[in-house]
CSV table of C-alpha atoms and ligand atoms in Angstrom, one decimal:
chain,number,residue,atom,x,y,z
D,1,UNK,CA,91.8,-0.9,48.7
D,2,UNK,CA,92.0,-2.8,52.0
D,3,UNK,CA,88.7,-2.8,53.6
D,4,UNK,CA,88.9,-5.6,55.3
D,5,UNK,CA,91.7,-6.2,57.7
D,6,UNK,CA,92.4,-8.9,59.7
D,7,UNK,CA,95.0,-8.4,63.3
D,8,UNK,CA,95.7,-11.1,65.3
D,9,UNK,CA,97.7,-9.8,68.7
D,10,UNK,CA,99.8,-12.3,70.9
D,11,UNK,CA,100.6,-11.3,74.2
D,12,UNK,CA,103.9,-13.5,75.3
D,13,UNK,CA,104.4,-14.1,78.5
D,14,UNK,CA,105.5,-16.2,81.4
D,15,UNK,CA,105.3,-15.3,85.0
D,16,UNK,CA,109.5,-14.9,86.2
D,17,UNK,CA,110.3,-18.9,87.5
D,18,UNK,CA,113.8,-17.4,88.3
D,19,UNK,CA,115.0,-18.4,91.4
D,20,UNK,CA,116.4,-14.9,93.1
D,21,UNK,CA,119.3,-16.6,94.3
D,22,UNK,CA,120.3,-18.9,91.8
D,23,UNK,CA,118.8,-17.0,88.6
D,24,UNK,CA,117.6,-20.9,87.6
D,25,UNK,CA,114.7,-22.3,86.8
D,26,UNK,CA,113.8,-25.0,89.5
D,27,UNK,CA,112.5,-28.0,87.8
D,28,UNK,CA,108.9,-29.0,87.1
D,29,UNK,CA,107.5,-32.0,87.1
D,30,UNK,CA,104.3,-31.5,85.4
D,31,UNK,CA,106.5,-29.8,82.7
D,32,UNK,CA,107.9,-33.0,81.3
D,33,UNK,CA,109.4,-34.1,79.2
D,34,UNK,CA,111.0,-30.5,79.6
D,35,UNK,CA,112.9,-29.3,82.9
D,36,UNK,CA,110.2,-26.6,83.4
D,37,UNK,CA,107.4,-24.5,81.8
D,38,UNK,CA,110.0,-21.7,81.0
D,39,UNK,CA,111.1,-24.6,77.9
D,40,UNK,CA,108.0,-26.6,77.5
D,41,UNK,CA,106.1,-23.7,76.5
D,42,UNK,CA,109.3,-22.2,74.2
D,43,UNK,CA,109.5,-25.0,71.8
D,44,UNK,CA,105.4,-25.8,71.8
D,45,UNK,CA,104.8,-22.0,71.1
D,46,UNK,CA,107.8,-19.1,71.1
D,47,UNK,CA,110.2,-21.8,69.0
D,48,UNK,CA,107.3,-22.9,66.5
D,49,UNK,CA,105.9,-19.7,66.1
D,50,UNK,CA,109.5,-18.2,65.1
D,51,UNK,CA,110.5,-21.2,62.6
D,52,UNK,CA,107.1,-20.5,60.8
D,53,UNK,CA,107.5,-16.9,60.4
D,54,UNK,CA,104.3,-16.0,62.3
D,55,UNK,CA,106.0,-13.0,64.7
D,56,UNK,CA,106.3,-11.0,60.9
D,57,UNK,CA,102.2,-11.5,60.5
D,58,UNK,CA,101.2,-10.8,63.9
D,59,UNK,CA,101.1,-7.9,66.3
D,60,UNK,CA,103.1,-9.0,69.3
D,61,UNK,CA,104.4,-8.6,72.6
D,62,UNK,CA,106.9,-9.9,74.3
D,63,UNK,CA,107.4,-9.8,78.4
D,64,UNK,CA,110.6,-8.4,79.3
D,65,UNK,CA,111.6,-10.6,81.6
D,66,UNK,CA,110.5,-13.5,79.3
D,67,UNK,CA,112.4,-12.5,76.4
D,68,UNK,CA,115.9,-11.7,79.1
D,69,UNK,CA,115.4,-15.7,79.9
D,70,UNK,CA,114.6,-16.5,76.0
D,71,UNK,CA,117.8,-14.9,75.1
D,72,UNK,CA,119.8,-16.7,77.5
D,73,UNK,CA,118.1,-19.8,76.8
D,74,UNK,CA,117.9,-19.7,72.9
D,75,UNK,CA,119.1,-16.3,71.1
D,76,UNK,CA,118.5,-17.7,67.9
D,77,UNK,CA,115.1,-17.6,68.1
D,78,UNK,CA,115.1,-14.4,70.0
D,79,UNK,CA,117.1,-13.0,67.3
D,80,UNK,CA,114.3,-14.6,64.3
D,81,UNK,CA,111.8,-12.8,66.8
D,82,UNK,CA,113.6,-9.4,66.3
D,83,UNK,CA,114.3,-10.0,62.6
D,84,UNK,CA,110.4,-10.8,62.0
D,85,UNK,CA,109.4,-7.1,63.6
D,86,UNK,CA,112.9,-5.7,61.4
D,87,UNK,CA,111.2,-6.8,58.1
D,88,UNK,CA,107.9,-4.8,58.5
D,89,UNK,CA,109.9,-1.9,59.4
D,90,UNK,CA,111.6,-2.4,56.4
D,91,UNK,CA,108.9,-3.2,54.4
D,92,UNK,CA,106.7,-0.7,55.9
D,93,UNK,CA,109.2,1.7,57.7
D,94,UNK,CA,106.9,0.6,61.0
D,95,UNK,CA,107.3,-2.4,62.9
D,96,UNK,CA,104.6,-5.0,64.4
D,97,UNK,CA,106.2,-5.3,68.0
D,98,UNK,CA,105.2,-3.7,70.8
D,99,UNK,CA,106.3,-3.2,74.9
D,100,UNK,CA,105.3,-4.0,77.9
D,101,UNK,CA,105.4,-2.5,81.2
D,102,UNK,CA,108.0,-4.1,82.6
D,103,UNK,CA,107.8,-6.5,85.7
D,104,UNK,CA,104.1,-7.1,84.4
D,105,UNK,CA,102.4,-5.5,87.3
D,106,UNK,CA,99.1,-4.4,87.6
D,107,UNK,CA,99.7,-1.0,86.9
D,108,UNK,CA,96.2,0.9,88.4
D,109,UNK,CA,97.6,-0.9,91.8
D,110,UNK,CA,101.3,0.6,91.4
D,111,UNK,CA,102.3,4.2,93.0
D,112,UNK,CA,103.1,6.9,90.8
D,113,UNK,CA,106.7,6.7,90.9
D,114,UNK,CA,106.4,2.8,89.9
D,115,UNK,CA,104.3,3.4,87.3
D,116,UNK,CA,107.1,5.6,85.7
D,117,UNK,CA,109.8,3.1,86.4
D,118,UNK,CA,107.8,0.0,85.1
D,119,UNK,CA,107.1,2.8,81.8
D,120,UNK,CA,110.8,3.7,81.3
D,121,UNK,CA,111.7,-0.2,81.9
D,122,UNK,CA,109.7,-1.5,79.6
D,123,UNK,CA,110.6,1.0,76.7
D,124,UNK,CA,114.0,0.9,77.3
D,125,UNK,CA,114.5,-3.2,77.4
D,126,UNK,CA,112.1,-3.1,73.8
D,127,UNK,CA,114.7,-0.3,72.5
D,128,UNK,CA,117.7,-2.8,73.7
D,129,UNK,CA,116.5,-6.0,71.6
D,130,UNK,CA,114.6,-4.3,68.8
D,131,UNK,CA,116.9,-1.3,68.2
D,132,UNK,CA,113.6,1.0,68.1
D,133,UNK,CA,111.8,3.0,70.1
D,134,UNK,CA,107.9,1.0,70.7
D,135,UNK,CA,105.1,2.9,69.3
D,136,UNK,CA,102.2,1.1,71.0
D,137,UNK,CA,102.8,-0.6,74.6
D,138,UNK,CA,100.7,-3.6,76.1
D,139,UNK,CA,99.4,-3.2,79.3
D,140,UNK,CA,99.6,-6.3,81.8
D,141,UNK,CA,96.5,-7.8,82.2
D,142,UNK,CA,94.9,-4.5,80.1
D,143,UNK,CA,94.7,-3.0,83.7
D,144,UNK,CA,93.9,0.4,82.7
D,145,UNK,CA,94.2,3.7,84.4
D,146,UNK,CA,94.4,7.5,83.1
D,147,UNK,CA,97.8,8.5,85.1
D,148,UNK,CA,99.2,5.3,83.5
D,149,UNK,CA,98.4,6.0,80.1
D,150,UNK,CA,99.4,9.8,80.7
D,151,UNK,CA,102.8,8.5,81.7
D,152,UNK,CA,102.9,6.0,78.4
D,153,UNK,CA,102.0,9.0,76.3
D,154,UNK,CA,104.0,11.5,78.6
D,155,UNK,CA,107.2,9.0,77.4
D,156,UNK,CA,106.1,8.5,73.6
D,157,UNK,CA,103.6,5.8,73.6
D,158,UNK,CA,101.0,6.2,71.0
D,159,UNK,CA,98.6,3.3,71.4
D,160,UNK,CA,97.7,0.6,73.4
D,161,UNK,CA,94.9,-2.2,73.1
D,162,UNK,CA,92.5,-3.0,75.4
D,163,UNK,CA,89.4,-4.7,76.3
D,164,UNK,CA,86.0,-3.5,74.7
D,165,UNK,CA,84.2,-3.2,78.3
D,166,UNK,CA,87.4,-1.0,79.5
D,167,UNK,CA,85.4,1.6,77.2
D,168,UNK,CA,83.5,4.2,79.0
D,169,UNK,CA,80.4,4.8,76.7
D,170,UNK,CA,77.1,2.9,76.0
D,171,UNK,CA,78.7,1.1,72.9
D,172,UNK,CA,81.9,1.2,70.9
D,173,UNK,CA,82.7,0.5,67.2
D,174,UNK,CA,86.1,-1.9,67.7
D,175,UNK,CA,86.9,-1.5,64.1
D,176,UNK,CA,88.5,1.2,64.3
D,177,UNK,CA,90.8,2.9,66.9
D,178,UNK,CA,89.6,5.6,69.3
D,179,UNK,CA,91.8,8.9,71.1
D,180,UNK,CA,91.6,8.9,74.8
D,181,UNK,CA,92.5,12.5,75.8
D,182,UNK,CA,94.3,12.8,79.0
D,183,UNK,CA,95.6,15.4,81.8
D,184,UNK,CA,98.1,17.5,80.5
D,185,UNK,CA,97.2,17.7,77.4
D,186,UNK,CA,98.5,14.8,75.6
D,187,UNK,CA,96.8,11.8,74.1
D,188,UNK,CA,97.0,8.1,73.1
D,189,UNK,CA,95.3,5.8,70.5
D,190,UNK,CA,93.5,3.1,72.3
D,191,UNK,CA,92.5,0.0,69.8
D,192,UNK,CA,89.3,-2.2,71.4
D,193,UNK,CA,89.5,-5.9,70.4
D,194,UNK,CA,86.5,-7.4,69.3
D,195,UNK,CA,85.1,-9.5,72.3
D,196,UNK,CA,83.7,-12.2,70.6
D,197,UNK,CA,86.3,-13.7,68.2
D,198,UNK,CA,89.3,-13.1,71.0
D,199,UNK,CA,87.2,-14.9,73.4
D,200,UNK,CA,86.4,-17.3,71.2
D,201,UNK,CA,89.5,-17.9,69.5
D,202,UNK,CA,91.2,-18.3,73.2
D,203,UNK,CA,88.4,-20.7,75.0
D,204,UNK,CA,87.2,-22.7,71.4
D,205,UNK,CA,89.6,-24.8,69.8
D,206,UNK,CA,86.6,-25.8,67.5
D,207,UNK,CA,86.7,-22.3,65.9
D,208,UNK,CA,90.6,-22.6,65.0
D,209,UNK,CA,90.7,-26.2,64.1
D,210,UNK,CA,90.7,-25.2,60.2
D,211,UNK,CA,92.0,-21.8,58.9
D,212,UNK,CA,90.2,-21.7,56.0
D,213,UNK,CA,87.1,-22.7,57.1
D,214,UNK,CA,87.3,-19.7,60.1
D,215,UNK,CA,88.7,-17.4,56.9
D,216,UNK,CA,85.6,-18.0,54.9
D,217,UNK,CA,82.6,-18.6,57.6
D,218,UNK,CA,83.5,-16.8,60.9
D,219,UNK,CA,85.4,-13.8,60.0
D,220,UNK,CA,83.1,-12.8,57.0
D,221,UNK,CA,80.1,-11.8,58.5
D,222,UNK,CA,82.4,-9.7,61.5
D,223,UNK,CA,82.8,-6.9,59.2
D,224,UNK,CA,80.2,-4.0,59.3
D,225,UNK,CA,77.5,-4.4,56.1
D,226,UNK,CA,77.5,0.0,56.4
D,227,UNK,CA,81.5,0.5,56.4
D,228,UNK,CA,81.6,-2.9,53.6
D,229,UNK,CA,78.7,-0.8,51.5
D,230,UNK,CA,80.7,2.4,51.6
D,231,UNK,CA,84.1,0.4,50.5
D,232,UNK,CA,85.7,2.0,54.5
D,233,UNK,CA,88.5,-0.2,55.1
D,234,UNK,CA,87.9,-1.7,59.0
D,235,UNK,CA,89.7,-3.2,61.0
D,236,UNK,CA,88.8,-6.7,63.4
D,237,UNK,CA,91.1,-7.3,65.9
D,238,UNK,CA,91.8,-10.5,67.5
D,239,UNK,CA,94.2,-10.4,70.7
D,240,UNK,CA,94.7,-13.3,73.1
D,241,UNK,CA,97.7,-14.6,75.1
D,242,UNK,CA,100.5,-15.8,72.4
D,243,UNK,CA,100.9,-19.1,74.5
D,244,UNK,CA,97.4,-19.7,73.2
D,245,UNK,CA,99.0,-20.4,69.5
D,246,UNK,CA,100.6,-24.2,70.0
D,247,UNK,CA,100.6,-24.3,74.0
D,248,UNK,CA,97.0,-24.3,75.0
D,249,UNK,CA,96.0,-25.2,71.9
D,250,UNK,CA,98.7,-27.9,69.9
D,251,UNK,CA,98.6,-26.9,66.5
D,252,UNK,CA,97.6,-23.1,66.4
D,253,UNK,CA,100.8,-22.1,65.1
D,254,UNK,CA,100.3,-24.1,61.8
D,255,UNK,CA,96.7,-22.2,62.1
D,256,UNK,CA,97.9,-18.8,62.6
D,257,UNK,CA,100.7,-19.2,59.8
D,258,UNK,CA,98.2,-21.0,57.1
D,259,UNK,CA,95.3,-17.8,57.9
D,260,UNK,CA,97.9,-14.8,57.9
D,261,UNK,CA,99.5,-16.2,54.9
D,262,UNK,CA,96.6,-18.0,52.6
D,263,UNK,CA,93.4,-18.5,54.0
D,264,UNK,CA,92.9,-15.0,54.9
D,265,UNK,CA,94.0,-13.4,51.9
D,266,UNK,CA,92.4,-15.5,49.8
D,267,UNK,CA,88.7,-14.7,51.2
D,268,UNK,CA,90.0,-10.7,50.6
D,269,UNK,CA,90.9,-10.3,54.6
D,270,UNK,CA,94.3,-8.6,55.0
D,271,UNK,CA,96.7,-9.1,57.7
D,272,UNK,CA,97.7,-5.9,59.5
D,273,UNK,CA,99.0,-4.2,62.7
D,274,UNK,CA,98.3,-1.0,64.7
D,275,UNK,CA,101.4,0.7,64.0
D,276,UNK,CA,100.7,0.2,60.3
D,277,UNK,CA,97.5,0.8,60.6
D,278,UNK,CA,97.2,4.0,62.3
D,279,UNK,CA,99.9,5.5,59.4
D,280,UNK,CA,96.7,5.5,57.1
D,281,UNK,CA,93.6,6.1,59.1
D,282,UNK,CA,94.0,7.8,62.5
D,283,UNK,CA,91.5,7.7,64.8
D,284,UNK,CA,88.5,9.8,64.0
D,285,UNK,CA,86.5,9.0,67.3
D,286,UNK,CA,87.1,9.7,71.1
D,287,UNK,CA,86.2,7.8,73.9
D,288,UNK,CA,86.8,7.8,77.7
D,289,UNK,CA,88.0,4.6,79.5
D,290,UNK,CA,86.9,3.2,82.3
D,291,UNK,CA,89.3,3.7,85.2
D,292,UNK,CA,90.7,0.6,87.2
D,293,UNK,CA,89.5,-2.3,84.9
D,294,UNK,CA,91.6,-5.2,83.3
D,295,UNK,CA,90.8,-7.8,80.6
D,296,UNK,CA,90.7,-11.1,83.1
D,297,UNK,CA,89.0,-9.5,86.0
D,298,UNK,CA,85.4,-8.4,85.2
D,299,UNK,CA,85.6,-6.9,89.1
D,300,UNK,CA,88.0,-4.5,87.9
D,301,UNK,CA,91.4,-5.3,89.4
D,302,UNK,CA,90.2,-6.6,92.2
D,303,UNK,CA,91.4,-10.0,91.5
D,304,UNK,CA,95.4,-8.8,92.1
D,305,UNK,CA,94.2,-7.0,95.3
D,306,UNK,CA,91.0,-8.8,97.2
D,307,UNK,CA,88.1,-11.4,96.8
D,308,UNK,CA,86.5,-11.7,93.9
D,309,UNK,CA,84.6,-14.5,91.5
D,310,UNK,CA,87.1,-15.1,89.4
D,311,UNK,CA,89.2,-16.9,92.1
D,312,UNK,CA,86.1,-17.6,94.9
D,313,UNK,CA,87.8,-20.1,96.7
D,314,UNK,CA,89.5,-18.4,100.3
D,315,UNK,CA,91.2,-15.6,98.7
D,316,UNK,CA,91.7,-13.5,102.1
D,317,UNK,CA,95.3,-13.8,101.2
D,318,UNK,CA,95.6,-11.4,98.5
D,319,UNK,CA,94.2,-8.5,100.0
D,320,UNK,CA,96.5,-9.6,103.0
D,321,UNK,CA,99.7,-10.4,100.7
D,322,UNK,CA,99.1,-6.8,99.0
D,323,UNK,CA,99.1,-4.7,102.4
D,324,UNK,CA,102.2,-6.1,103.4
D,325,UNK,CA,104.1,-5.7,100.4
D,326,UNK,CA,102.5,-2.2,99.4
D,327,UNK,CA,103.6,-1.4,103.3
D,328,UNK,CA,107.0,-2.8,102.6
D,329,UNK,CA,107.8,-1.1,99.2
D,330,UNK,CA,106.9,2.1,100.7
D,331,UNK,CA,109.3,1.4,103.7
D,332,UNK,CA,111.8,0.1,101.4
D,333,UNK,CA,111.4,3.6,99.3
D,334,UNK,CA,111.6,5.7,102.8
D,335,UNK,CA,115.4,5.0,102.9
D,336,UNK,CA,116.2,5.0,99.4
D,337,UNK,CA,115.2,8.3,99.4
D,338,UNK,CA,116.9,9.4,102.6
D,339,UNK,CA,120.1,8.3,101.7
D,340,UNK,CA,119.9,9.7,98.5
D,341,UNK,CA,119.0,12.6,99.0
D,342,UNK,CA,122.5,14.5,100.9
D,343,UNK,CA,123.9,12.8,98.0
D,344,UNK,CA,122.1,14.8,95.9
D,345,UNK,CA,120.5,12.4,93.6
D,346,UNK,CA,117.5,12.4,92.3
D,347,UNK,CA,115.9,8.7,93.4
D,348,UNK,CA,113.3,8.6,91.0
D,349,UNK,CA,115.4,9.4,88.2
D,350,UNK,CA,118.4,7.4,89.0
D,351,UNK,CA,116.1,4.4,89.3
D,352,UNK,CA,114.3,5.1,86.0
D,353,UNK,CA,117.9,4.9,84.4
D,354,UNK,CA,118.7,1.6,86.3
D,355,UNK,CA,117.2,-0.7,83.5
D,356,UNK,CA,120.7,0.7,81.5
D,357,UNK,CA,123.0,-1.0,84.1
D,358,UNK,CA,120.3,-4.6,84.0
D,359,UNK,CA,120.6,-4.7,80.2
D,360,UNK,CA,124.3,-4.2,80.4
D,361,UNK,CA,124.6,-1.0,78.6
D,362,UNK,CA,126.3,0.9,81.1
D,363,UNK,CA,128.0,-0.2,84.4
D,364,UNK,CA,126.4,1.0,87.6
D,365,UNK,CA,129.2,3.1,89.2
D,366,UNK,CA,129.4,5.2,85.9
D,367,UNK,CA,125.5,5.8,86.6
D,368,UNK,CA,125.8,6.6,89.8
D,369,UNK,CA,128.7,8.6,89.4
D,370,UNK,CA,127.0,10.5,86.6
D,371,UNK,CA,122.9,10.6,88.6
D,372,UNK,CA,125.2,12.8,91.4
D,373,UNK,CA,125.9,16.2,91.9
D,374,UNK,CA,129.0,16.0,93.2
D,375,UNK,CA,132.1,13.3,94.3
D,376,UNK,CA,131.1,10.3,95.8
D,377,UNK,CA,133.4,7.7,97.5
D,378,UNK,CA,133.7,4.3,96.4
D,379,UNK,CA,131.5,3.2,99.8
D,380,UNK,CA,128.9,5.9,98.8
D,381,UNK,CA,128.8,4.4,95.1
D,382,UNK,CA,128.1,0.4,96.5
D,383,UNK,CA,125.7,1.7,98.8
D,384,UNK,CA,123.1,3.5,96.2
D,385,UNK,CA,124.2,0.3,94.2
D,386,UNK,CA,122.7,-1.9,96.8
D,387,UNK,CA,119.7,0.4,97.1
D,388,UNK,CA,119.2,0.2,93.5
D,389,UNK,CA,119.2,-3.7,93.7
D,390,UNK,CA,116.7,-3.6,96.5
D,391,UNK,CA,114.7,-1.6,94.4
D,392,UNK,CA,114.8,-4.2,91.5
D,393,UNK,CA,113.4,-7.3,93.9
D,394,UNK,CA,111.2,-4.7,95.4
D,395,UNK,CA,109.9,-3.7,91.6
D,396,UNK,CA,109.8,-7.3,91.1
D,397,UNK,CA,107.7,-8.5,94.2
D,398,UNK,CA,104.7,-7.0,92.1
D,399,UNK,CA,104.2,-9.3,89.5
D,400,UNK,CA,100.4,-9.9,88.9
D,401,UNK,CA,100.5,-13.3,88.4
D,402,UNK,CA,101.3,-13.9,92.4
D,403,UNK,CA,97.4,-12.5,93.1
D,404,UNK,CA,96.3,-14.4,90.0
D,405,UNK,CA,95.0,-17.9,91.1
D,406,UNK,CA,93.1,-18.7,94.0
D,407,UNK,CA,95.7,-20.4,96.3
D,408,UNK,CA,98.7,-18.8,97.8
D,409,UNK,CA,100.6,-22.1,98.0
D,410,UNK,CA,101.6,-22.3,94.5
D,411,UNK,CA,105.4,-21.0,93.1
D,412,UNK,CA,103.6,-17.6,92.0
D,413,UNK,CA,103.1,-15.8,95.2
D,414,UNK,CA,105.8,-17.3,96.7
D,415,UNK,CA,108.2,-16.1,94.2
D,416,UNK,CA,106.9,-12.4,95.1
D,417,UNK,CA,107.6,-13.4,98.3
D,418,UNK,CA,111.3,-14.5,97.8
D,419,UNK,CA,111.7,-11.4,96.0
D,420,UNK,CA,110.6,-9.6,99.1
D,421,UNK,CA,113.1,-10.8,101.3
D,422,UNK,CA,116.0,-9.8,98.8
D,423,UNK,CA,114.6,-6.3,98.7
D,424,UNK,CA,114.7,-6.6,102.8
D,425,UNK,CA,118.0,-8.0,102.7
D,426,UNK,CA,119.3,-5.2,100.0
D,427,UNK,CA,118.0,-2.5,101.9
D,428,UNK,CA,119.3,-4.1,105.5
D,429,UNK,CA,122.6,-4.0,103.9
D,430,UNK,CA,123.1,-0.6,102.9
D,431,UNK,CA,120.6,1.5,105.1
D,432,UNK,CA,121.2,-0.9,108.6
D,433,UNK,CA,117.8,-1.0,109.4
D,434,UNK,CA,116.1,-4.6,109.3
D,435,UNK,CA,112.8,-4.4,108.0
D,436,UNK,CA,112.6,-7.8,108.2
D,437,UNK,CA,110.5,-8.3,111.6
D,438,UNK,CA,107.5,-6.1,111.2
D,439,UNK,CA,107.6,-7.4,107.4
D,440,UNK,CA,107.1,-11.0,109.0
D,441,UNK,CA,104.4,-9.8,111.3
D,442,UNK,CA,101.9,-8.6,108.5
D,443,UNK,CA,103.2,-12.0,106.8
D,444,UNK,CA,101.4,-13.9,109.1
D,445,UNK,CA,98.0,-13.4,107.6
D,446,UNK,CA,98.7,-14.6,104.3
D,447,UNK,CA,97.9,-18.2,104.5
D,448,UNK,CA,96.9,-21.0,101.8
D,449,UNK,CA,93.7,-22.3,102.4
D,450,UNK,CA,94.4,-25.6,101.3
D,451,UNK,CA,98.0,-26.1,102.6
D,452,UNK,CA,98.1,-23.7,105.7
D,453,UNK,CA,101.7,-22.4,104.5
D,454,UNK,CA,101.8,-18.8,105.5
D,455,UNK,CA,103.7,-16.0,104.0
D,456,UNK,CA,105.9,-15.0,107.2
D,457,UNK,CA,107.2,-18.9,107.0
D,458,UNK,CA,108.1,-18.2,102.9
D,459,UNK,CA,109.7,-15.0,103.5
D,460,UNK,CA,111.9,-16.4,106.5
D,461,UNK,CA,112.8,-19.3,105.0
D,462,UNK,CA,113.7,-17.0,101.7
D,463,UNK,CA,115.4,-14.8,103.8
D,464,UNK,CA,117.9,-17.4,105.6
D,465,UNK,CA,118.6,-18.6,102.8
D,466,UNK,CA,119.9,-15.6,101.6
D,467,UNK,CA,121.5,-15.2,104.6
D,468,UNK,CA,123.2,-18.2,104.4
D,469,UNK,CA,124.4,-17.0,100.6
D,470,UNK,CA,125.5,-14.0,102.1
D,471,UNK,CA,123.3,-13.1,98.3
D,472,UNK,CA,123.5,-9.5,97.0
D,473,UNK,CA,126.6,-8.6,98.7
D,474,UNK,CA,127.7,-6.0,95.8
I,501,ZN,ZN1,87.5,-10.8,89.4
């Protein structure tokens, strides 16, 4: 009888570093001896953990944009990761990998249509890589609202993982999952991670220097004595960034392997994962959630929209960048809808399906022909395809990493503007309406407090590069 169970969830993710024009990741000096951080973190963490078989024993999600890079850079490791999930499917009938909302956008800050697209793309990407539908989905930064959960449930997602303070309750018992009732009559299960343990595993290297000591001395007293007394199975869930194991903290890939293979089981603590746990222990209790909250900002989701104490120095650029990109997105959408309407195409259903083209599962012209209610000319198909590419860039410009840090003059916010410039140029090619001057006007107010670099400068430079390369011309 498994009375004490342990689940370690790793959220494996990197900001997209690809140049939107070349698709290549630029050299990053700090990452030496590797060419860039993707390659270094891959060697220290993704490949290292795959070689140890750790992806079979933890619960995990790999961000779709990272997985896309990894599958091209090191197909062997990406196959090992999938194979380790499949080993659980063969043994238990359920797998331990879960999906992630596609572009790592902060969902409560997204439009309803964008939430739908992010969930649909995340599910399709997962199915493409793992050959099965995901039962769970990781929300970027665990940022949540009811609408997002309802959309996830509507699309077949059964559970997600959140921080305990995201429960709207005096206190919760994080050793069991909860059910959240949703608008529309559906519900979703939430696993709340153990706050103390997750925080210490993330930030106190002394705790994870010895897996035997961790299993013998640190874990046991976290289980509840009454539940143990009653012989009731219960679960400790530790959720952290996956890069912790081997990259942020060296040798923690070995810690993980030893803990879950030997040290834990020898102390009577057995590894599990949410889908397996739920099969035998359905949620018994209900809870409401605190909307617009997250795991890495204690001011709701302010970190990705305005000033807050998470990044206290000179973050006024964040609200300006959010405002400018929200404006640009709405303007691009307006042209998209206006052009697709007369062609008899549902713009949002088409965009949700466009992931199958991005994954190479079908051709763009096939998809567009299928979606149209009438015969289309080649020129019309090309125009719709260009608009869909604009939508792809417009999704990617909301990558949350662009707002995470304190300064604007970094690769993450600059990349978001490079994607925004691409979206603007593609939208112009298809609609003939140039949104760039109005976007530049708004981006003038985005400025680095360190270097003085402004958003309009980055945006205009990226536009010029795109024009010189005639990029995006389909
Ligand atoms: Zn904050």
